[in-house]
Short mmCIF file of C-alpha atoms and ligand atoms in Angstrom, two decimals:
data_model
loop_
_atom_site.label_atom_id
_atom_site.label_comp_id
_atom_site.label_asym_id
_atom_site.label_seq_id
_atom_site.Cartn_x
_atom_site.Cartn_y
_atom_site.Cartn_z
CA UNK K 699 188.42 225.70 -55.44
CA UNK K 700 189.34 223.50 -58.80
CA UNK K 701 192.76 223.43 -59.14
CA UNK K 702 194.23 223.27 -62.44
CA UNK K 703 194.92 219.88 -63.80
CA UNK K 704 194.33 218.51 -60.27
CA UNK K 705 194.35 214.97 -61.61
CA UNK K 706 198.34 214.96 -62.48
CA UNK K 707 199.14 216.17 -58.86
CA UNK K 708 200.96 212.90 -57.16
CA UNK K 709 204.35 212.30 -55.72
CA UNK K 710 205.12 213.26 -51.96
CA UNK K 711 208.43 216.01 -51.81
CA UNK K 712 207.63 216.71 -47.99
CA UNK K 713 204.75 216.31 -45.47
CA UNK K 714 201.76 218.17 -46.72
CA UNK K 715 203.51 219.18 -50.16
CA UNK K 716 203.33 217.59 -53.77
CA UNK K 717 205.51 217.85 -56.73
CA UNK K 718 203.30 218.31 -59.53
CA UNK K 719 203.97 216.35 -62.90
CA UNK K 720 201.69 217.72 -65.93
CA UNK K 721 201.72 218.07 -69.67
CA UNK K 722 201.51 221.97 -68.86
CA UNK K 723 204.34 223.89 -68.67
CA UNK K 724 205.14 224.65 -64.30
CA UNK K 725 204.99 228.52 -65.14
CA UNK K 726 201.19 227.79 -67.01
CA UNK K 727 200.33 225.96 -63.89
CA UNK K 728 201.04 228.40 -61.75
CA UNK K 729 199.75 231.19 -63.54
CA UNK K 730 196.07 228.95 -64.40
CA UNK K 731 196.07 228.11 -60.26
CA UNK K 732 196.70 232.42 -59.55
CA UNK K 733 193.33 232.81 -62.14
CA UNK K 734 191.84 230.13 -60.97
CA UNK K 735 192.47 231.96 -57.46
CA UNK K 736 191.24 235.09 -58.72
CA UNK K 737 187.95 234.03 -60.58
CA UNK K 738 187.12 232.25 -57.14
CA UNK K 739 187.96 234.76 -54.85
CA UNK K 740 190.29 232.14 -52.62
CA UNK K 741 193.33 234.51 -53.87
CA UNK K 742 195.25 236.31 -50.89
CA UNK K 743 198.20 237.12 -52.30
CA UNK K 744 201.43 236.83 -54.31
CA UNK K 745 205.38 237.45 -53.53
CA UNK K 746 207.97 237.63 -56.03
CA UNK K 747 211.37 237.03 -55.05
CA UNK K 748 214.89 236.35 -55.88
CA UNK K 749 215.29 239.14 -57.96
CA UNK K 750 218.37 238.81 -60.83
CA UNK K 751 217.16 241.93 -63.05
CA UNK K 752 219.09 244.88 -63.74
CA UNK K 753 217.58 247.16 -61.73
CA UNK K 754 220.13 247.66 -58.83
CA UNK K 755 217.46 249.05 -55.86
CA UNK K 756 214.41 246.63 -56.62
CA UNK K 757 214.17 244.27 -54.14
CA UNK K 758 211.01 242.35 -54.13
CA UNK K 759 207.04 242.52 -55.25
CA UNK K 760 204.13 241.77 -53.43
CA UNK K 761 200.79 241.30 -55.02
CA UNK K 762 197.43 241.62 -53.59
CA UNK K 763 193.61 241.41 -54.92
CA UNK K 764 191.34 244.59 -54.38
CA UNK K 765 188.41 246.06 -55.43
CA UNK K 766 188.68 249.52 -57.10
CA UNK K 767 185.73 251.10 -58.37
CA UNK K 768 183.98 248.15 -58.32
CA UNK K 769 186.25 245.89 -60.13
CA UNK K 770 188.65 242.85 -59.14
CA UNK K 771 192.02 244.15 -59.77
CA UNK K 772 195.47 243.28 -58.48
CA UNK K 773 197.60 245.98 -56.38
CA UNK K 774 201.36 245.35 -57.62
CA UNK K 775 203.85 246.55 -55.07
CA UNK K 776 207.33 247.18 -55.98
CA UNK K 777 209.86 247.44 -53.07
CA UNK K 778 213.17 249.54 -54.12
CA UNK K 779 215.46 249.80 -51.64
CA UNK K 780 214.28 253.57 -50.39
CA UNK K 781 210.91 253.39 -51.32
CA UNK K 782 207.58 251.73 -52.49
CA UNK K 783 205.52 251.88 -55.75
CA UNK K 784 202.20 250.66 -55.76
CA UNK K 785 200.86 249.73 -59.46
CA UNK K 786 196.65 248.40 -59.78
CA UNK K 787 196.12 246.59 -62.51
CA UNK K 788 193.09 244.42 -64.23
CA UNK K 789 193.67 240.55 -64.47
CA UNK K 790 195.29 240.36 -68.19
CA UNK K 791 197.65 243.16 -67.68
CA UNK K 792 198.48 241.49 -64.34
CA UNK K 793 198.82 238.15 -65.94
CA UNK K 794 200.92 240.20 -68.75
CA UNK K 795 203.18 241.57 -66.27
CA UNK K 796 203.47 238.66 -64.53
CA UNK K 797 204.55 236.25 -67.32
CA UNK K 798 207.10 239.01 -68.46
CA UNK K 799 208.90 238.64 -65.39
CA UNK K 800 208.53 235.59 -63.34
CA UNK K 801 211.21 233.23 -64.11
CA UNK K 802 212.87 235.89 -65.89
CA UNK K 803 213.74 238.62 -63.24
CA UNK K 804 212.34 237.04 -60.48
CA UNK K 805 213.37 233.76 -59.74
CA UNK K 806 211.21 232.47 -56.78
CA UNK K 807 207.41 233.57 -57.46
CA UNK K 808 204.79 232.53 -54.36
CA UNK K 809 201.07 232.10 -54.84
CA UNK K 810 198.86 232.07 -51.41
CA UNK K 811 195.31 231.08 -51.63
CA UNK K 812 192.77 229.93 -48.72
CA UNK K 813 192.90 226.64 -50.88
CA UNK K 814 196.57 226.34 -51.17
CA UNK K 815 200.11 227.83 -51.51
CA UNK K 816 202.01 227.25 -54.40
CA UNK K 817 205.51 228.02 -54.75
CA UNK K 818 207.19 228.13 -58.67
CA UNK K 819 210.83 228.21 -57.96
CA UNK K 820 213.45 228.42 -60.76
CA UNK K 821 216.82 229.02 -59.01
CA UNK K 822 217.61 225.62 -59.33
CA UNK K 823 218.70 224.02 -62.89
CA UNK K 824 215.00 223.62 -64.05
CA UNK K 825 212.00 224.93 -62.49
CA UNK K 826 210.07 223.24 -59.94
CA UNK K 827 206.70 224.09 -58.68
CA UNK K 828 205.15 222.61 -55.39
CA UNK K 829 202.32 223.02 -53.70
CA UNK K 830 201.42 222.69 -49.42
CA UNK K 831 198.86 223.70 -47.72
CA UNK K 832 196.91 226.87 -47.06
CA UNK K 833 198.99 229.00 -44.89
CA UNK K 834 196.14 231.59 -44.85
CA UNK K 835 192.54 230.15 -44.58
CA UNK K 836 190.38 233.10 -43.76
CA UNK K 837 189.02 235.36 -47.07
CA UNK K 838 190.66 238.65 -47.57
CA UNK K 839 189.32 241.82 -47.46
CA UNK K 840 189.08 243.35 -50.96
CA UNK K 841 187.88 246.99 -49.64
CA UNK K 842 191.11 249.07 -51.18
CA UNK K 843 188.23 252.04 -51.48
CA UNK K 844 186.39 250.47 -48.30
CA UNK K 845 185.08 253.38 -45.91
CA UNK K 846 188.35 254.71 -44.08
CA UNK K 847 188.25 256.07 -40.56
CA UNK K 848 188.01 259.36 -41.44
CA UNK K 849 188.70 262.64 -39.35
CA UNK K 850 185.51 263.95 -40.95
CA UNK K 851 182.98 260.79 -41.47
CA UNK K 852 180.34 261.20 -44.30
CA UNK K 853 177.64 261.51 -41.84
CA UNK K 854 177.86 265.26 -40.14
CA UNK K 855 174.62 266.53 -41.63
CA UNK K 856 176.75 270.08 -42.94
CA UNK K 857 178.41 268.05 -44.98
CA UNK K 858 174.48 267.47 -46.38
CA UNK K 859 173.66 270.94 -46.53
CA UNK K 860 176.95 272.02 -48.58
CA UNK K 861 176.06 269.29 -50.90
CA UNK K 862 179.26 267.27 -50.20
CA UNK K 863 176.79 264.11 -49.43
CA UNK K 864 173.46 262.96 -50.51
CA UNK K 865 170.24 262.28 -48.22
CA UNK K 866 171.61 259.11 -47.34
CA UNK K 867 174.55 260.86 -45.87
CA UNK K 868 176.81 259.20 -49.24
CA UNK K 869 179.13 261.60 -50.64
CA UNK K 870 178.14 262.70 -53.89
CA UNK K 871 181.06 261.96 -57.13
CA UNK K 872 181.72 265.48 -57.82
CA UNK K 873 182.29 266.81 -54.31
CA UNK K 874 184.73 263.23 -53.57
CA UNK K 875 187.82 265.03 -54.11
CA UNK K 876 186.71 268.05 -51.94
CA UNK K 877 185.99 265.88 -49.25
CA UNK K 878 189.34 264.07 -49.36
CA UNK K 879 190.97 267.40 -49.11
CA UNK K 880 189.17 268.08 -46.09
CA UNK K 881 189.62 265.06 -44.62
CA UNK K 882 193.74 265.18 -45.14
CA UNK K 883 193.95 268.48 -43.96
CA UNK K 884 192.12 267.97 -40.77
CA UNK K 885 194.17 264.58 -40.47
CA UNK K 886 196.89 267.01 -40.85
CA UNK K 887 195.47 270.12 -38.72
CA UNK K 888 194.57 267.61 -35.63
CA UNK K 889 197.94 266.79 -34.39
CA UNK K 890 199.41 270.73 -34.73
CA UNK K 891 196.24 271.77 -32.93
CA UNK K 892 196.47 269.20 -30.52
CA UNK K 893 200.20 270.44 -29.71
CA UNK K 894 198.83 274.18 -28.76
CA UNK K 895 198.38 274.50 -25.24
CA UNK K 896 194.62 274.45 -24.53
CA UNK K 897 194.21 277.84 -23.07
CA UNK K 898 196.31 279.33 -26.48
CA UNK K 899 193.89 277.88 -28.72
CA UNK K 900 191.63 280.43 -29.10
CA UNK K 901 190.77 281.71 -32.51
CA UNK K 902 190.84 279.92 -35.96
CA UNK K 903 190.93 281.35 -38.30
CA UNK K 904 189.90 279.99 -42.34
CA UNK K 905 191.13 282.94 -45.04
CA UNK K 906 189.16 282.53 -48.37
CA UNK K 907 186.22 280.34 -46.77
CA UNK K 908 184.18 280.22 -50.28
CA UNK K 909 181.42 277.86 -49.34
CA UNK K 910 183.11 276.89 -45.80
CA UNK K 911 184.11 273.12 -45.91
CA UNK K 912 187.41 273.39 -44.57
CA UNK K 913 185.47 275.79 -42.12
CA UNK K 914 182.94 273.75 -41.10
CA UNK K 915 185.47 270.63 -41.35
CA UNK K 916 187.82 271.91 -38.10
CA UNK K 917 184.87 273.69 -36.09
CA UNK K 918 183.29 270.25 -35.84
CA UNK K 919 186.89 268.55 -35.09
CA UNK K 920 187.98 270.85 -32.60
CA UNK K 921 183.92 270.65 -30.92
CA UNK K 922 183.61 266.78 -31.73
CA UNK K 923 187.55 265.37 -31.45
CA UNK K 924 189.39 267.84 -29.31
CA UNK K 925 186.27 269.04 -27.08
CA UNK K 926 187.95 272.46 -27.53
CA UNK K 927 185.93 275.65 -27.21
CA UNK K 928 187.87 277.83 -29.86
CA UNK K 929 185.95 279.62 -32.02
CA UNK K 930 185.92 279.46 -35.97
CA UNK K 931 185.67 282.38 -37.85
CA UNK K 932 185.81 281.72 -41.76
CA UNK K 933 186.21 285.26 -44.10
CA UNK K 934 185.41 285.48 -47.32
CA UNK K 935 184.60 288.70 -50.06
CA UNK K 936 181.15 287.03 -51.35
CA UNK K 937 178.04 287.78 -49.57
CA UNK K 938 176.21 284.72 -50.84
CA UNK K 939 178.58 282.31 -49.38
CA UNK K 940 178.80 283.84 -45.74
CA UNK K 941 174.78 284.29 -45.94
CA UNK K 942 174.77 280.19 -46.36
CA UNK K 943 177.38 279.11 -44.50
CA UNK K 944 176.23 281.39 -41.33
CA UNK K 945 172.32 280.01 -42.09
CA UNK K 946 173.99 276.33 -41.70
CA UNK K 947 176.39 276.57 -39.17
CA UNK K 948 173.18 277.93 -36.83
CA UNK K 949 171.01 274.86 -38.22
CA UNK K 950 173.39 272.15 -37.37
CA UNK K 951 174.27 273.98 -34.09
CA UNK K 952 177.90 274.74 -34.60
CA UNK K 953 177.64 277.83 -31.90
CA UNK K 954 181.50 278.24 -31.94
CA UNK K 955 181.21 279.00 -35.76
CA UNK K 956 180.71 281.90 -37.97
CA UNK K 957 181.38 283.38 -41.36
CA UNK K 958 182.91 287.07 -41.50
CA UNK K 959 181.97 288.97 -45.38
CA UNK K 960 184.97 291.18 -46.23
CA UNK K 961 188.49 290.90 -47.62
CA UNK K 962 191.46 288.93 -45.92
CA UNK K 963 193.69 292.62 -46.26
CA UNK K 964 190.82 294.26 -44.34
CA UNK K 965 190.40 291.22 -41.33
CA UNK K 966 191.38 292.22 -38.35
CA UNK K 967 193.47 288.98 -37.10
CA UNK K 968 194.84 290.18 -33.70
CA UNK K 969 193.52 287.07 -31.12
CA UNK K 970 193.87 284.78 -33.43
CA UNK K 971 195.97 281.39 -32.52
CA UNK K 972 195.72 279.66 -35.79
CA UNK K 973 195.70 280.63 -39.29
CA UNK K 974 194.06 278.64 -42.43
CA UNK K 975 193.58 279.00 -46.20
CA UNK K 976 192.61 276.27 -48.44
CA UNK K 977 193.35 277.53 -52.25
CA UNK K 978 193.07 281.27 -51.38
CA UNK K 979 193.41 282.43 -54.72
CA UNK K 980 197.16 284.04 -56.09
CA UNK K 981 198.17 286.66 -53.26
CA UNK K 982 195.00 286.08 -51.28
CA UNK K 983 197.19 282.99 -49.64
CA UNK K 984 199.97 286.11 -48.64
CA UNK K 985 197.50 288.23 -46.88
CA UNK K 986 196.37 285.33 -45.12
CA UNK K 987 200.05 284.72 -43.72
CA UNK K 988 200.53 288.23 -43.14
CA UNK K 989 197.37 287.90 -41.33
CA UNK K 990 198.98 285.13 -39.11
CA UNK K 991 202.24 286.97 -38.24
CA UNK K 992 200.76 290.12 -37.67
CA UNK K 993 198.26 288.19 -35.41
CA UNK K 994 201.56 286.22 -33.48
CA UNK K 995 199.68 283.15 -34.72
CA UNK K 996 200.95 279.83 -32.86
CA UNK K 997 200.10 277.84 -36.21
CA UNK K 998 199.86 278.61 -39.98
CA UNK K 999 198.83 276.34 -42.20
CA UNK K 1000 197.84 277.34 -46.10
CA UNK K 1001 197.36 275.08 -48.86
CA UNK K 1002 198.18 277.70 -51.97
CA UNK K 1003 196.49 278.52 -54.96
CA UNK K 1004 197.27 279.77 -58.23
CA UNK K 1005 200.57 281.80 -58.59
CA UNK K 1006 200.34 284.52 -60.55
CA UNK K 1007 202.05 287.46 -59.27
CA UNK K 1008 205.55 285.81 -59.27
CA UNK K 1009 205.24 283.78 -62.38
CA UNK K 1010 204.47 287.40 -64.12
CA UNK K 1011 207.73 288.62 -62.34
CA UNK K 1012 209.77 285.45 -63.52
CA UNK K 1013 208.32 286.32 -67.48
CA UNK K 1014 209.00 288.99 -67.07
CA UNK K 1015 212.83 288.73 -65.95
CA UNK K 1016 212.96 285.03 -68.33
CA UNK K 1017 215.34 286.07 -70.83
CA UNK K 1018 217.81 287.95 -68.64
CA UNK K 1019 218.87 284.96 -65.74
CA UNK K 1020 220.64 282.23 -66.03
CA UNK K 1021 217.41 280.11 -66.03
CA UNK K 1022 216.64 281.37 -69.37
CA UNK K 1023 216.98 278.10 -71.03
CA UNK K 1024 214.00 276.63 -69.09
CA UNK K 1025 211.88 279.82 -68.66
CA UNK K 1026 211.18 279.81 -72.10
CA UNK K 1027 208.71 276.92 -71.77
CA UNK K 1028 205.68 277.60 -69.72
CA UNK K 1029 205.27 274.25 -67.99
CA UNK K 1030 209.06 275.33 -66.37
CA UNK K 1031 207.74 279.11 -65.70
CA UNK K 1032 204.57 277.35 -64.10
CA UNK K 1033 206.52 275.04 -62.19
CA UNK K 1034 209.47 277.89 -61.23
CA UNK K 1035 206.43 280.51 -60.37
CA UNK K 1036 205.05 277.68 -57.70
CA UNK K 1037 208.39 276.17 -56.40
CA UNK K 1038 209.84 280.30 -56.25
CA UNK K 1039 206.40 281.92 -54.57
CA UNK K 1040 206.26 278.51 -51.87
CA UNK K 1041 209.74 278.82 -51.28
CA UNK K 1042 209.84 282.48 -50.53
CA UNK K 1043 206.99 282.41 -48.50
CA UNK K 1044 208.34 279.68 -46.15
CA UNK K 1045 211.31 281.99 -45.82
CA UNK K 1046 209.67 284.98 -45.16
CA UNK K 1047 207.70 282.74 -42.12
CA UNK K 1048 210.95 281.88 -40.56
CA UNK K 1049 212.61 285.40 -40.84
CA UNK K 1050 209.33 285.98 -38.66
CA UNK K 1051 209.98 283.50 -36.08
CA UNK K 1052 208.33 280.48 -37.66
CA UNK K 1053 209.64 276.85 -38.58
CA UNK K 1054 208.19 276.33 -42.02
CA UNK K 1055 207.59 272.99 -43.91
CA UNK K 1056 206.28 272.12 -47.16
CA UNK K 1057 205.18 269.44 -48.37
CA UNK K 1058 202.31 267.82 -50.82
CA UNK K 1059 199.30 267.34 -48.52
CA UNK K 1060 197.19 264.99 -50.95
CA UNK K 1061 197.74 262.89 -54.21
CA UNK K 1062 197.82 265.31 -57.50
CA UNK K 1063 195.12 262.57 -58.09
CA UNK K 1064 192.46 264.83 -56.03
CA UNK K 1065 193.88 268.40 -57.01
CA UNK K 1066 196.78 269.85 -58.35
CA UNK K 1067 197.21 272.18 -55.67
CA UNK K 1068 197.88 269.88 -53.68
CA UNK K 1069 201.38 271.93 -51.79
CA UNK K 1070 200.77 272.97 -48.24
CA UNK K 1071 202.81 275.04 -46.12
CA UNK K 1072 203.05 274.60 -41.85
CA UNK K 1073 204.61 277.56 -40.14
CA UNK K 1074 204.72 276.60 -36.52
CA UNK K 1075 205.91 279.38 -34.22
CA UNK K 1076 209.07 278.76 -32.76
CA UNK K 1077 208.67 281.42 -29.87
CA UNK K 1078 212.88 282.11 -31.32
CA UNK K 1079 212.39 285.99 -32.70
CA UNK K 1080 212.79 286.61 -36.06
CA UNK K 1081 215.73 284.40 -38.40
CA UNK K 1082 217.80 287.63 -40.46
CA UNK K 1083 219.41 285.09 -42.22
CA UNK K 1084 215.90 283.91 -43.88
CA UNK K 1085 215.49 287.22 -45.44
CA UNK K 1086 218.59 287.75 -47.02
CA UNK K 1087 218.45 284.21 -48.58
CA UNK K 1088 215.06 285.98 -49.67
CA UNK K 1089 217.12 288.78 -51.27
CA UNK K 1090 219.49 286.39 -52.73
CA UNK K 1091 216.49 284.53 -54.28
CA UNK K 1092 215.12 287.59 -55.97
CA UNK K 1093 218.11 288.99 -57.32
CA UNK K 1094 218.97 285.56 -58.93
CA UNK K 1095 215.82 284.72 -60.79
CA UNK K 1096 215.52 289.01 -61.08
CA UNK K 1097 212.21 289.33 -58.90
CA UNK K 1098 211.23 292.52 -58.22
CA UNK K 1099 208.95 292.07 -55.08
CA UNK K 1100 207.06 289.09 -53.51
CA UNK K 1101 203.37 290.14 -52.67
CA UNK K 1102 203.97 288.58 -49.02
CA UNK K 1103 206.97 290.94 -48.60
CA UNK K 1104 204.32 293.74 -49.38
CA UNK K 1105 201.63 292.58 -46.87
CA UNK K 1106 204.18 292.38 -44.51
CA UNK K 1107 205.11 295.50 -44.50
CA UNK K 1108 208.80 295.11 -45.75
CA UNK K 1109 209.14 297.63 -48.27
C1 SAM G 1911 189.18 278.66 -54.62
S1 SAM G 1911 188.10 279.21 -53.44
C2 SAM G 1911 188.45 278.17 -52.08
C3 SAM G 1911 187.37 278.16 -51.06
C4 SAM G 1911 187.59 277.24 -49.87
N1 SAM G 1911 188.72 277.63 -49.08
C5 SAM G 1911 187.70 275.81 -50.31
O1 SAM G 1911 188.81 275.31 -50.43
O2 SAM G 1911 186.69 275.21 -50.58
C6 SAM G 1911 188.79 280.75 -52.94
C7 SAM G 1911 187.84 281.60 -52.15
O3 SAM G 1911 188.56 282.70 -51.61
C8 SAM G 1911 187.79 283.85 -51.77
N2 SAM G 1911 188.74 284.97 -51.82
C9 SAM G 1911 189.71 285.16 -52.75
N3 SAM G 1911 190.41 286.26 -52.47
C10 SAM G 1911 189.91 286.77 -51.32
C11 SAM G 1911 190.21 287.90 -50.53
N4 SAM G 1911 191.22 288.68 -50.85
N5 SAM G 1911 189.46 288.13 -49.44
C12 SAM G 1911 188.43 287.30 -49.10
N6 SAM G 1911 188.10 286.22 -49.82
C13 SAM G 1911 188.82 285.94 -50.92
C14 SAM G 1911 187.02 283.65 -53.04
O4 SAM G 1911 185.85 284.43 -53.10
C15 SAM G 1911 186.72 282.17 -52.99
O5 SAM G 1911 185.51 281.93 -52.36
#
């Protein structure tokens, strides 16, 4: 690599390190050796530290090149003191960023390349930049979107025949966010599945199939990954969609796996050990849970949908709670209606002998309903406790009924 302004570099500070003596400014020199870097591909990284800004958690950032979508960009990391934010940016905002706070909030900025490190420190009473040797020879990987390890690899020839990939086994753009879905539940499934004991894990079962990719997703994983012989039944109202997903699941030889037409109300659950939905619409998620209890389920897992039934309740209640200053913008009612139906129904599961967490099981990036709910049977009998906080809950935001209480049988 040409370094900038190589031909004013003299004067030994150390072994192996140079003071560098230009007409440019020690900040331009730094920040012409980091594009320099860049352009070249020799870059492997940057750390900014000594932080004197007024932000009382940030700590320190660490810089990296990467490749998204097919451009260079740099992947800013800010550490606070409880947490990370990652930030990608293209070279000029990076250089923007950079020259709005090196030397200004950070006082020690690092530059590694396989060429050289550079180091622009300003904590003492003018700035001085030196640079040593490479600590880091080897090229970096730039893959930030390289192909991940994936619970469900792009290659299972259903994925093909649901039209998640192409011929060449590449997943197609529009079905990308479908298959990351799958993929991070699975990731998620695998470990709760794995902690059944073998001869309990009998039955899954997938409420609200539609075209069967979370279906098809954990009949190959437990087959494939756990060598388990469950079965997977997948149920679903629209004829079409079991027709296919039965036709496929015999082509690719998935014996353990079939599609059931027919509501989730009407299923009969009893025998099954595990309980799915992905984005069963509105109450279609309930009478999949209810489906789970009623069925003594060791494992319920549902990624929700739309909720409708309690955001009409909250509307309809707005004006008379004490919420009434935010429930008379939607985004709040929208927000409420998810927070209040999640909430309840994790309550409901552990005044029925479940543990419940929820959580967001994917970026907001790839869907917005992205909330998913675990209810692990606890084997501890039923929590009364859980459904008079339930009670409590209604009477507060003045909800009549949840739908779940109703498939459940409590009123
Ligand atoms: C949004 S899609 C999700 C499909 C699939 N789980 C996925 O994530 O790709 C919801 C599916 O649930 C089905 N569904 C909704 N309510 C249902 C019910 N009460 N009984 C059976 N299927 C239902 C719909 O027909 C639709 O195919």
């Amino acid at each position: 690599m040409l370094w900038p302004r190589q031909a004013y570099i003299g004067g030994s500070a150390s072994a192996g390190t140079s003071i560098i003596d230009t007409p440019l400014s020690k900040p331009d020199q730094f920040f012409s050796a980091l594009q320099a870097a860049f352009a070249d591909g020799s870059l492997v990284r940057i750390a900014l530290r000594a932080y004197v800004g007024d932000h009382e958690a940030l700590k320190t950032v660490d810089i990296k090149p990467v490749i998204i979508k097919r451009q260079n960009q740099l992947s800013f990391t800010w550490h606070y003191k409880t947490r990370d934010v990652v930030k990608n940016h293209d070279l000029d905002e990076s250089m923007e960023t950079l020259r709005g706070i090196v030397g200004i909030e950070f006082n020690l900025a690092q530059l590694f390349t396989t060429a050289g490190d550079w180091s622009l420190d300003f904590q003492g009473k003018s700035p001085k930049l030196k640079q040593s040797a490479a600590t880091q020879t080897a090229p970096v990987s730039l893959a930030h979107d390289r192909a991940k390890a994936r619970a469900i690899p792009a290659g299972k020839p259903w994925l093909r025949d649901l039209g998640v990939t192409d011929a060449e086994g590449k997943v197609i753009p529009s079905a990308q966010d479908k298959f990351r879905q799958i993929n991070r539940y699975v990731e998620i499934l695998g470990p709760l599945l794995k902690a059944i004991r073998p001869d309990r894990l009998k039955r899954v079962v997938d409420m609200g199939s539609g075209k069967g990719y979370l279906t098809f997703a954990v009949a190959d994983f437990l087959a494939q990954t756990l060598q388990s012989g469950a079965q997977v039944v997948g149920v679903e109202m629209r004829p079409d969609m079991v027709r296919l997903c039965n036709e496929i699941a015999g082509k690719v030889g998935l014996a353990q796996l079939g599609f059931a037409q027919g509501s989730i109300a009407d299923y009969d659950s009893a025998g099954a050990s595990v309980l799915i939905a992905l984005h069963a619409c509105d109450t279609a998620t309930d009478d999949a849970i209810a489906k789970g209890i009623a069925a003594d389920a060791e494992l319920i897992v549902v990624a929700p949908c739309c909720h409708k039934q309690i955001r009409r309740e909250i509307e309809a209640a707005a004006a008379s709670t004490p919420l009434d200053y935010l429930l008379r913008h939607g985004i709040f009612v929208e927000r409420q209606a998810e927070m209040v139906t999640d909430g309840i129904r994790a309550l409901l599961l552990e005044a029925h002998g479940y543990s419940s967490k929820v959580f967001e099981f994917i970026s907001d990036q790839h869907t917005p309903k992205n909330v998913m709910i675990v209810g692990e049977r606890t084997g501890r009998g039923r929590n009364a406790a859980a459904l008079e906080k339930v009670a409590a809950a209604k009477a507060f935001l003045g909800i009549r009924r949840h739908y779940l209480e109703t498939a459940l049988g409590l009123e």
